[in-house]
Coordinates of C-alpha atoms and ligand atoms in Angstrom, one line a residue:
M1 CA -12.1 -5.3 -19.8
K2 CA -11.7 -8.4 -21.9
L3 CA -9.8 -10.0 -19.2
W4 CA -12.5 -9.4 -16.7
Q5 CA -15.0 -11.3 -19.0
D6 CA -12.4 -14.2 -19.8
I7 CA -11.8 -14.9 -16.2
L8 CA -15.2 -14.1 -14.6
G9 CA -17.5 -14.9 -17.6
T10 CA -19.4 -11.8 -17.5
E11 CA -19.2 -8.4 -18.7
E12 CA -20.9 -6.8 -15.6
V13 CA -18.6 -5.3 -13.0
G14 CA -19.5 -6.4 -9.4
S15 CA -18.1 -7.7 -6.1
Y16 CA -16.5 -11.1 -6.2
V17 CA -18.3 -12.9 -3.3
G18 CA -18.4 -16.7 -2.5
G19 CA -17.0 -17.6 -5.8
E20 CA -19.5 -15.6 -8.0
V21 CA -19.9 -12.0 -9.4
L22 CA -22.5 -10.3 -7.2
L23 CA -24.0 -7.2 -8.8
G24 CA -24.7 -4.2 -6.5
Q25 CA -27.8 -2.2 -6.1
G26 CA -26.6 1.1 -4.9
D27 CA -25.5 4.4 -6.5
E28 CA -23.7 3.9 -9.8
V29 CA -20.0 4.1 -9.7
E30 CA -18.2 5.1 -13.1
L31 CA -14.8 3.9 -14.0
V32 CA -12.9 6.5 -16.3
D33 CA -9.9 5.8 -18.3
P34 CA -7.5 8.3 -16.8
T35 CA -5.6 8.8 -20.1
T36 CA -8.5 9.5 -22.3
E37 CA -11.2 10.5 -19.8
V38 CA -13.5 8.1 -21.6
R39 CA -15.8 5.9 -19.5
L40 CA -14.6 2.4 -19.2
A41 CA -17.3 0.8 -17.3
A42 CA -19.9 1.4 -14.6
Y43 CA -21.4 -0.6 -11.7
P44 CA -23.7 -0.4 -8.9
D45 CA -22.0 0.1 -5.3
G46 CA -22.1 -3.3 -3.6
G47 CA -23.2 -1.7 -0.3
S48 CA -24.5 -3.4 2.7
Q49 CA -25.7 -6.5 0.8
A50 CA -22.4 -7.4 -0.6
V51 CA -20.8 -6.8 2.8
R52 CA -23.2 -9.3 4.6
E53 CA -22.9 -11.9 1.9
A54 CA -19.0 -11.5 1.8
V55 CA -18.4 -12.0 5.4
A56 CA -20.8 -15.1 5.5
A57 CA -19.0 -16.4 2.5
A58 CA -15.5 -15.6 4.3
E59 CA -16.6 -17.4 7.4
E60 CA -17.4 -20.5 5.6
G61 CA -14.3 -20.3 3.4
G62 CA -12.3 -19.6 6.3
R63 CA -13.3 -23.0 7.9
A64 CA -12.5 -25.0 4.8
W65 CA -9.1 -23.1 4.7
R66 CA -8.2 -23.9 8.0
A67 CA -9.3 -27.5 7.6
M68 CA -6.5 -28.1 5.2
T69 CA -2.9 -28.8 6.5
A70 CA -0.4 -26.0 6.7
S71 CA 1.6 -27.7 3.9
Q72 CA -1.4 -27.8 1.8
R73 CA -2.0 -24.2 2.4
G74 CA 1.4 -23.3 1.6
R75 CA 1.2 -25.2 -1.9
I76 CA -1.9 -23.4 -2.8
L77 CA -0.4 -19.9 -1.9
W78 CA 2.6 -20.9 -4.1
G79 CA 0.2 -21.9 -6.9
I80 CA -1.4 -18.4 -6.7
G81 CA 1.9 -16.9 -7.3
Q82 CA 2.4 -19.1 -10.4
A83 CA -1.2 -18.4 -11.7
V84 CA -0.5 -14.5 -11.4
R85 CA 2.8 -15.2 -13.3
D86 CA 0.8 -17.1 -16.0
R87 CA -1.5 -14.2 -16.5
L88 CA 1.1 -11.4 -15.8
D89 CA 0.8 -9.4 -19.0
E90 CA -3.1 -9.5 -19.0
L91 CA -3.2 -8.6 -15.4
A92 CA -0.7 -5.7 -15.8
S93 CA -2.3 -4.5 -19.0
L94 CA -5.8 -4.0 -17.1
E95 CA -4.0 -2.3 -14.2
S96 CA -2.1 0.0 -16.4
R97 CA -5.2 1.0 -18.2
T98 CA -7.4 1.6 -15.0
V99 CA -4.8 3.3 -13.1
G100 CA -3.0 5.1 -15.9
K101 CA 0.3 3.5 -15.0
P102 CA 3.0 2.9 -17.4
L103 CA 2.7 -0.8 -18.6
R104 CA 6.5 -1.3 -17.5
D105 CA 5.6 -0.2 -13.7
A106 CA 2.4 -2.4 -13.8
V107 CA 4.3 -5.4 -15.0
A108 CA 6.7 -4.9 -12.2
E109 CA 4.1 -4.5 -9.5
T110 CA 2.2 -7.5 -10.7
T111 CA 5.4 -9.5 -10.5
K112 CA 5.7 -8.5 -7.0
V113 CA 2.3 -9.9 -6.3
A114 CA 3.5 -13.3 -7.4
E115 CA 6.6 -12.8 -5.2
M116 CA 4.3 -11.9 -2.2
F117 CA 2.3 -15.3 -2.6
E118 CA 5.5 -17.3 -3.2
Y119 CA 7.2 -15.6 0.0
Y120 CA 4.2 -16.3 2.2
A121 CA 3.7 -19.8 0.7
G122 CA 7.0 -20.5 2.5
W123 CA 5.8 -19.2 5.8
A124 CA 2.5 -21.3 5.7
D125 CA 4.1 -24.3 7.6
K126 CA 6.5 -22.5 9.6
Q127 CA 4.5 -20.6 12.0
H128 CA 4.9 -22.4 15.3
G129 CA 4.8 -21.3 18.9
E130 CA 7.3 -21.7 21.7
V131 CA 7.9 -23.5 24.8
I132 CA 8.5 -21.1 27.6
P133 CA 10.7 -22.2 30.6
V134 CA 8.2 -21.1 33.3
P135 CA 9.3 -21.5 36.8
T136 CA 6.5 -24.0 37.7
S137 CA 5.9 -27.6 36.9
H138 CA 3.9 -26.5 33.9
L139 CA 4.6 -27.2 30.3
A140 CA 3.9 -23.8 28.8
Y141 CA 3.7 -23.2 25.1
T142 CA 2.3 -20.8 22.6
L143 CA 0.1 -21.3 19.7
R144 CA -0.2 -18.7 16.8
E145 CA -4.0 -18.4 16.0
P146 CA -5.5 -16.7 13.0
Y147 CA -8.2 -14.0 13.7
G148 CA -10.9 -15.5 11.5
V149 CA -12.5 -13.0 8.9
V150 CA -10.0 -10.1 8.2
A151 CA -11.3 -6.8 6.4
Q152 CA -8.8 -4.9 4.3
M153 CA -9.4 -1.7 2.4
T154 CA -7.0 -0.5 -0.3
P155 CA -6.5 2.6 -2.3
W156 CA -6.4 3.3 -6.1
N157 CA -2.7 3.9 -6.7
A158 CA -1.6 0.3 -6.8
P159 CA -4.5 -1.9 -6.6
I160 CA -3.3 -5.3 -7.3
F161 CA 0.1 -4.7 -5.5
T162 CA -1.8 -3.7 -2.4
A163 CA -4.3 -6.6 -2.7
G164 CA -1.6 -9.1 -2.9
W165 CA 0.5 -7.3 -0.1
Q166 CA -2.4 -8.0 2.3
I167 CA -4.2 -11.2 1.0
A168 CA -1.0 -13.3 1.0
P169 CA 0.0 -12.9 4.7
A170 CA -3.8 -12.9 5.8
L171 CA -4.1 -16.3 4.1
A172 CA -0.8 -17.8 5.1
A173 CA -1.8 -17.1 8.6
G174 CA -4.9 -19.0 8.3
N175 CA -7.5 -16.1 8.1
S176 CA -10.0 -15.6 5.3
V177 CA -10.6 -12.3 3.5
V178 CA -13.0 -9.7 2.6
L179 CA -11.2 -7.0 0.7
K180 CA -12.5 -3.6 -0.6
P181 CA -10.5 -2.0 -3.2
S182 CA -11.0 1.6 -4.0
E183 CA -14.2 2.1 -5.8
L184 CA -12.2 3.5 -8.7
T185 CA -10.1 0.2 -9.3
P186 CA -12.0 -2.8 -8.2
M187 CA -11.3 -5.1 -11.0
T188 CA -7.8 -6.5 -10.7
S189 CA -8.4 -7.4 -7.0
A190 CA -11.5 -9.6 -7.8
L191 CA -9.6 -11.2 -10.6
L192 CA -6.8 -12.1 -8.2
A193 CA -9.3 -13.7 -5.8
K194 CA -10.9 -15.8 -8.7
L195 CA -7.3 -16.8 -9.7
G196 CA -6.7 -17.9 -6.1
E197 CA -9.8 -20.2 -6.4
E198 CA -8.5 -21.7 -9.5
A199 CA -5.3 -22.4 -7.9
G200 CA -7.2 -24.2 -5.0
L201 CA -8.4 -21.6 -2.5
P202 CA -11.7 -22.7 -0.9
V203 CA -14.6 -20.7 -2.4
G204 CA -15.1 -17.6 0.0
A205 CA -11.6 -17.7 1.3
V206 CA -11.2 -14.3 -0.4
N207 CA -14.0 -12.0 -1.4
V208 CA -13.7 -8.7 -3.1
I209 CA -16.4 -6.0 -2.6
A210 CA -16.9 -3.4 -5.5
G211 CA -18.3 -0.6 -3.6
L212 CA -18.1 2.8 -2.1
G213 CA -16.0 3.9 1.1
P214 CA -18.7 5.3 3.3
T215 CA -21.2 2.6 2.5
A216 CA -19.7 -0.7 1.8
G217 CA -16.2 0.1 3.4
Q218 CA -18.0 1.5 6.6
E219 CA -20.3 -1.4 6.9
L220 CA -17.3 -3.8 6.5
V221 CA -15.3 -2.4 9.2
T222 CA -18.0 -2.5 11.7
H223 CA -19.6 -5.8 10.8
D224 CA -19.6 -8.3 13.8
G225 CA -18.1 -11.0 11.7
V226 CA -14.9 -9.1 11.1
E227 CA -12.1 -9.6 13.7
K228 CA -9.1 -7.6 12.3
V229 CA -9.2 -4.5 10.0
V230 CA -6.2 -3.7 7.8
F231 CA -6.5 -0.3 6.1
V232 CA -4.2 1.0 3.3
G233 CA -5.1 4.7 2.4
S234 CA -5.3 8.5 3.4
P235 CA -4.7 9.4 7.0
A236 CA -8.2 11.1 7.0
T237 CA -10.0 8.0 6.3
G238 CA -7.6 5.9 8.4
R239 CA -8.6 8.1 11.6
R240 CA -12.3 7.3 10.7
I241 CA -11.6 3.6 10.3
A242 CA -9.5 3.5 13.5
A243 CA -12.3 5.3 15.6
A244 CA -14.9 2.8 14.1
A245 CA -12.9 -0.3 15.0
G246 CA -11.8 1.1 18.2
E247 CA -15.5 1.6 19.2
Q248 CA -15.8 -2.2 18.9
L249 CA -12.2 -2.9 20.2
K250 CA -11.2 -4.5 16.8
P251 CA -7.5 -4.4 16.2
C252 CA -6.4 -2.6 13.2
V253 CA -3.3 -1.9 11.1
L254 CA -3.1 1.5 9.3
E255 CA -0.8 2.1 6.4
L256 CA -1.3 5.7 5.6
G257 CA 0.2 8.5 3.6
G258 CA 3.6 10.3 3.9
K259 CA 5.8 13.4 3.2
S260 CA 9.1 11.7 3.1
A261 CA 12.3 13.5 3.3
N262 CA 14.9 12.8 0.6
I263 CA 18.3 14.3 2.1
V264 CA 21.1 15.2 -0.1
F265 CA 24.5 16.0 1.6
D266 CA 27.2 18.0 -0.4
D267 CA 29.5 14.8 -0.2
A268 CA 27.1 12.7 -2.2
D269 CA 27.5 11.5 -5.9
L270 CA 25.1 14.3 -7.1
A271 CA 24.4 12.7 -10.4
R272 CA 22.9 9.6 -8.7
A273 CA 21.2 11.8 -6.1
V274 CA 19.5 13.8 -8.6
G275 CA 18.5 10.6 -10.6
G276 CA 17.2 9.0 -7.4
A277 CA 15.4 12.1 -6.2
A278 CA 13.5 12.4 -9.7
A279 CA 12.6 8.6 -9.3
A280 CA 11.4 9.1 -5.9
I281 CA 8.9 11.8 -6.7
F282 CA 7.9 11.4 -10.5
S283 CA 7.5 7.7 -10.9
G284 CA 3.9 6.6 -10.7
A285 CA 3.1 10.3 -11.1
G286 CA 4.1 10.8 -7.6
Q287 CA 1.0 8.6 -6.4
S288 CA 3.2 6.6 -4.1
C289 CA 2.9 6.7 -0.3
V290 CA 6.6 6.8 0.1
A291 CA 7.4 9.3 -2.6
G292 CA 10.2 11.7 -1.8
S293 CA 8.0 14.8 -1.6
R294 CA 10.3 16.9 0.4
L295 CA 14.1 17.0 -1.0
L296 CA 16.3 18.6 1.7
V297 CA 19.7 19.7 0.0
Q298 CA 22.7 21.1 1.8
R299 CA 23.0 24.7 0.9
G300 CA 26.5 24.4 -0.9
V301 CA 25.1 22.0 -3.7
Y302 CA 21.4 23.4 -3.4
A303 CA 21.3 25.5 -6.3
E304 CA 23.1 22.8 -8.6
V305 CA 20.9 19.9 -7.5
V306 CA 17.5 21.9 -7.8
G307 CA 18.9 23.1 -11.3
R308 CA 19.6 19.5 -12.4
L309 CA 16.4 18.2 -11.0
A310 CA 14.4 20.9 -12.7
E311 CA 16.3 20.2 -16.1
L312 CA 15.5 16.4 -15.6
A313 CA 11.8 16.8 -14.8
G314 CA 11.5 18.8 -18.1
R315 CA 12.9 15.8 -20.1
I316 CA 10.9 13.2 -18.4
R317 CA 8.5 11.6 -21.4
Q318 CA 4.9 11.8 -20.2
G319 CA 2.2 10.0 -22.3
A320 CA -0.2 7.1 -22.5
P321 CA 0.6 4.2 -20.2
W322 CA 0.7 1.7 -23.3
E323 CA 3.3 3.7 -25.2
E324 CA 6.7 2.1 -24.6
E325 CA 8.8 5.3 -24.1
T326 CA 6.2 6.7 -21.4
Q327 CA 8.1 7.3 -18.1
V328 CA 5.2 9.0 -16.3
G329 CA 1.4 8.5 -17.1
P330 CA -1.5 10.5 -16.1
V331 CA -2.9 11.0 -12.5
Q332 CA -5.4 8.3 -11.8
N333 CA -8.7 10.4 -11.3
A334 CA -10.1 14.0 -11.6
R335 CA -10.5 14.7 -7.8
Q336 CA -6.8 13.7 -7.4
L337 CA -5.6 16.1 -10.3
D338 CA -7.8 19.0 -8.8
Q339 CA -6.0 18.4 -5.5
I340 CA -2.6 18.7 -7.1
I341 CA -3.4 21.8 -9.0
S342 CA -5.0 23.6 -6.0
M343 CA -2.0 22.6 -3.8
V344 CA 0.5 24.0 -6.4
D345 CA -1.4 27.2 -7.3
G346 CA -2.0 27.7 -3.5
A347 CA 1.9 27.6 -3.0
R348 CA 2.6 29.9 -5.9
E349 CA -0.1 32.5 -4.4
R350 CA 2.0 32.3 -1.2
S351 CA 5.0 33.1 -3.2
A352 CA 6.6 29.9 -3.8
E353 CA 8.9 29.4 -6.9
V354 CA 7.9 26.8 -9.3
V355 CA 11.1 25.9 -11.2
A356 CA 9.8 23.1 -13.2
G357 CA 6.2 22.1 -14.2
G358 CA 3.4 23.6 -12.5
D359 CA 0.5 23.7 -14.8
R360 CA -1.8 20.9 -16.3
L361 CA -0.9 19.5 -19.6
D362 CA -3.2 20.9 -22.3
R363 CA -4.4 17.5 -23.6
A364 CA -7.2 14.9 -22.8
G365 CA -6.3 12.9 -19.8
Y366 CA -5.3 13.8 -16.2
F367 CA -1.9 14.8 -17.0
Y368 CA 0.1 17.0 -14.5
P369 CA 3.7 17.5 -15.3
P370 CA 6.8 16.7 -13.0
T371 CA 7.1 19.8 -10.9
V372 CA 9.7 21.4 -8.6
V373 CA 8.8 23.9 -6.0
A374 CA 11.2 26.0 -4.2
G375 CA 11.5 29.1 -2.2
V376 CA 9.2 28.0 0.7
G377 CA 10.1 27.1 4.2
N378 CA 9.4 23.5 5.7
D379 CA 6.3 25.1 7.5
A380 CA 4.5 25.6 4.1
D381 CA 1.3 23.8 3.4
I382 CA 3.0 22.2 0.4
A383 CA 5.9 20.9 2.5
Q384 CA 3.6 19.6 5.2
Q385 CA 0.7 18.0 3.4
E386 CA 0.6 15.1 1.1
V387 CA 0.2 16.3 -2.5
F388 CA 0.1 12.5 -3.8
G389 CA 1.3 13.9 -7.3
P390 CA 4.5 14.4 -9.0
V391 CA 5.4 17.6 -7.0
V392 CA 8.6 18.0 -4.9
V393 CA 9.5 20.8 -2.6
A394 CA 13.2 21.6 -2.3
I395 CA 14.3 23.1 0.9
P396 CA 18.1 23.8 1.7
F397 CA 19.9 22.9 5.0
E398 CA 23.2 24.0 6.6
D399 CA 24.3 20.8 8.5
E400 CA 23.5 17.4 9.7
S401 CA 21.5 18.4 12.6
E402 CA 19.4 20.6 10.7
A403 CA 18.8 18.1 8.0
I404 CA 17.6 15.7 10.7
A405 CA 15.3 18.4 12.4
L406 CA 13.7 19.2 9.1
A407 CA 13.3 15.5 8.0
N408 CA 11.4 14.8 11.3
D409 CA 9.5 18.0 11.3
T410 CA 6.4 16.5 9.7
S411 CA 3.3 14.8 11.3
F412 CA 4.1 11.8 8.9
G413 CA 7.0 9.2 9.5
L414 CA 6.7 6.8 6.4
A415 CA 10.0 6.9 4.6
G416 CA 13.1 8.9 4.0
A417 CA 16.6 8.7 2.3
V418 CA 20.0 9.9 2.8
W419 CA 22.4 10.6 0.0
T420 CA 26.2 10.8 1.2
S421 CA 29.5 9.2 0.7
S422 CA 30.2 9.1 4.2
V423 CA 29.4 5.7 5.8
D424 CA 29.3 6.9 9.5
R425 CA 27.1 9.6 8.5
A426 CA 24.7 7.4 6.6
H427 CA 24.2 5.2 9.5
R428 CA 23.9 8.2 12.0
V429 CA 21.3 10.0 10.1
A430 CA 19.3 6.7 9.2
R431 CA 19.1 6.1 12.8
Q432 CA 17.7 9.5 13.8
I433 CA 15.1 9.7 11.0
R434 CA 11.6 9.0 12.5
A435 CA 10.1 6.8 9.9
G436 CA 9.3 3.0 8.9
T437 CA 11.8 2.7 6.0
V438 CA 15.1 4.8 5.3
W439 CA 17.1 4.3 2.2
V440 CA 20.7 5.1 1.9
N441 CA 22.0 6.1 -1.6
S442 CA 18.8 4.8 -2.9
Y443 CA 15.0 5.2 -2.9
K444 CA 11.8 3.3 -3.2
T445 CA 13.2 -0.1 -3.3
I446 CA 10.8 -2.3 -1.3
N447 CA 10.4 -6.1 -1.1
V448 CA 8.0 -8.5 0.7
M449 CA 10.8 -9.8 2.8
A450 CA 11.4 -6.5 4.7
P451 CA 9.0 -4.9 7.1
F452 CA 7.1 -1.7 6.0
G453 CA 4.9 0.7 7.8
G454 CA 4.7 4.2 9.4
F455 CA 5.5 6.3 12.3
G456 CA 3.2 9.2 13.5
D457 CA 0.2 10.2 11.0
S458 CA 1.6 7.4 8.6
G459 CA 0.0 4.7 10.6
F460 CA 0.7 1.8 12.7
G461 CA 1.2 -2.0 12.5
R462 CA 3.6 -3.5 9.9
S463 CA 3.0 -5.0 6.7
S464 CA 5.5 -7.4 4.7
G465 CA 8.1 -9.8 6.2
L466 CA 7.6 -11.7 9.3
D467 CA 6.4 -8.4 11.1
G468 CA 3.6 -8.4 8.6
L469 CA 2.6 -12.1 9.0
L470 CA 2.7 -11.6 12.8
E471 CA -0.1 -8.9 12.4
Y472 CA -2.3 -11.7 11.2
S473 CA -2.4 -14.1 14.1
Q474 CA -2.4 -13.7 18.0
A475 CA -0.4 -15.8 20.3
K476 CA -2.1 -18.1 22.7
A477 CA -0.3 -19.4 25.9
V478 CA -1.2 -23.0 26.8
W479 CA -0.3 -24.2 30.4
V480 CA -0.3 -27.9 31.1
E481 CA 0.3 -29.0 34.7
T482 CA 2.8 -31.8 34.6
D483 CA 2.9 -32.5 38.3
P484 CA -0.4 -34.0 39.6
E485 CA 0.6 -33.2 43.1
A486 CA 1.2 -29.5 42.6
P487 CA -0.5 -27.3 44.8
L488 CA -3.6 -25.4 43.2
A489 CA -2.9 -21.9 42.9
F490 CA -4.9 -19.1 44.3
G491 CA -3.8 -15.8 42.9
Y492 CA -0.8 -15.4 40.6
Ligands
NAD501 P1 -8.8 6.9 0.8 O1 -8.5 7.0 2.2 O2 -9.5 7.9 0.2 O3 -9.3 5.3 0.3 C1 -8.6 4.1 0.8 C2 -9.8 3.1 0.7 O4 -10.7 3.3 1.9 C3 -10.7 3.0 -0.4 O5 -10.9 1.7 -0.9 C4 -12.0 3.8 0.1 O6 -13.1 3.4 -0.7 C5 -12.1 3.2 1.4 N1 -12.7 4.2 2.4 C6 -13.1 5.5 2.1 N2 -13.9 5.9 3.1 C7 -14.0 4.8 4.0 C8 -14.9 4.6 5.1 N3 -15.5 5.6 5.7 N4 -14.8 3.4 5.7 C9 -14.2 2.3 5.2 N5 -13.4 2.5 4.1 C10 -13.4 3.8 3.5 O7 -7.4 6.7 0.1 P2 -7.1 6.8 -1.6 O8 -7.3 8.4 -1.9 O9 -7.7 5.7 -2.4 O10 -5.5 6.6 -1.6 C11 -4.5 7.5 -1.5 C12 -4.0 7.5 0.0 O11 -3.4 6.2 0.1 C13 -2.8 8.4 0.0 O12 -2.7 9.1 1.4 C14 -1.6 7.4 0.2 O13 -0.4 7.9 0.7 C15 -2.1 6.3 0.8 N6 -1.4 5.0 0.7 C16 -0.7 4.5 1.7 C17 0.0 3.3 1.4 C18 0.9 2.7 2.6 O14 1.4 1.6 2.5 N7 1.3 3.5 3.7 C19 0.2 2.7 0.1 C20 -0.6 3.4 -0.8 C21 -1.3 4.4 -0.6

């Protein structure tokens, strides 16, 4: 909280709009420390007033941003990366406190924010069009044009990471931004916007709204001044946002949830596969869109892998995010904890076997233990619906074709992994998994340089890399007649 005051000069939490903290007037939103359940702060929903002012500020800020040269924009983006590095520990510490994320993880994610700005800084002056060898006497070329004001909605599991992930490419392509982070974690995103201005961003180029989804979020998506919508969050909200955007024919990118399959073949290095499976689901208390929440294990090694994973789950050190030895912190909020409890209890009632964890910890804070569920088929609710908690379902398979069939028997398609010592099998299976990211003998590594996104209910459009950058501009074709005698065309 001290960081908020240091950087923004006020104790009061609000939106960051047009270079100032704008206090809301709507319903009170409470921020609770997930580790202690103690109230950290409260603020009024920014609502439609914040949205109107933020879009107006973004229109003005965007004009100033686009008036700069591409190289100037690149230097400023690089400077934002440096500003994040300069305040890395403070930003990570606030993120850790408000999300309940172990400090080590928050430091790693905040470092990635700096990398995102540095990566897209390099792209700022390298977005050029092409000359097209058309069969007429025209010079035909393309321009990449930014959309203008882009709306971004982000969730609570990795707020500063997700903010940097979307703000950096949007700016690199010449847009301005109105970002609405989750109402539960609005602070680090607003601080990022302020640090951006200190690094040279025009006032209003990035605005952050502290407000609720159904009020501020909905209003933002449908505001006439918003030209593109990028949403990171749950499939249910994603559907609502895509419908609202579709009504106005606004393009959108949806980065939604997952139920990713982590496939272990009997020829894998089992020690690494088990360690990888634990990290895939238990890190971040399972609150990761790419969490390896379905563990598919070849039958010959199923008992051994599940046994070793259960034993490892029991040894994971859970505790306060600021304690050095903590590997897994609490779940971020009470609603999410209730959802995890109800899904695991529901599976148990339908005769699932809980081989590790399975009961909320008896202490203050939203702590749920690393949990391994077995004895259910891939059609069980717990195997089909996103839990978004530290809960993995283990399912056996016979052979490669059954593994692929099970992996793809989901409405989602965000990620997956294959553990095997066979090179040909690794590539064959990676190719056939219907998901935006597949790891081989690894899990969860991501980098801003590589495209990321979903198939099916995991969404559409891509973030990161060149694909992510291209989402933030559109091609325009310009045809210049070079032959003054050329016949004037009627029709095409
Ligand atoms: P959520 O869908 O409840 O909320 C996401 C954001 O949308 C929040 O800012 C929320 O306030 C806003 N929102 C809610 N209703 C809205 C509306 N009607 N109009 C506009 N905005 C609205 O998601 P959550 O619970 O915060 O996050 C968890 C989900 O996010 C999980 O499903 C997880 O898999 C997903 N996620 C996906 C990715 C990815 O990259 N694919 C990354 C992280 C999280």
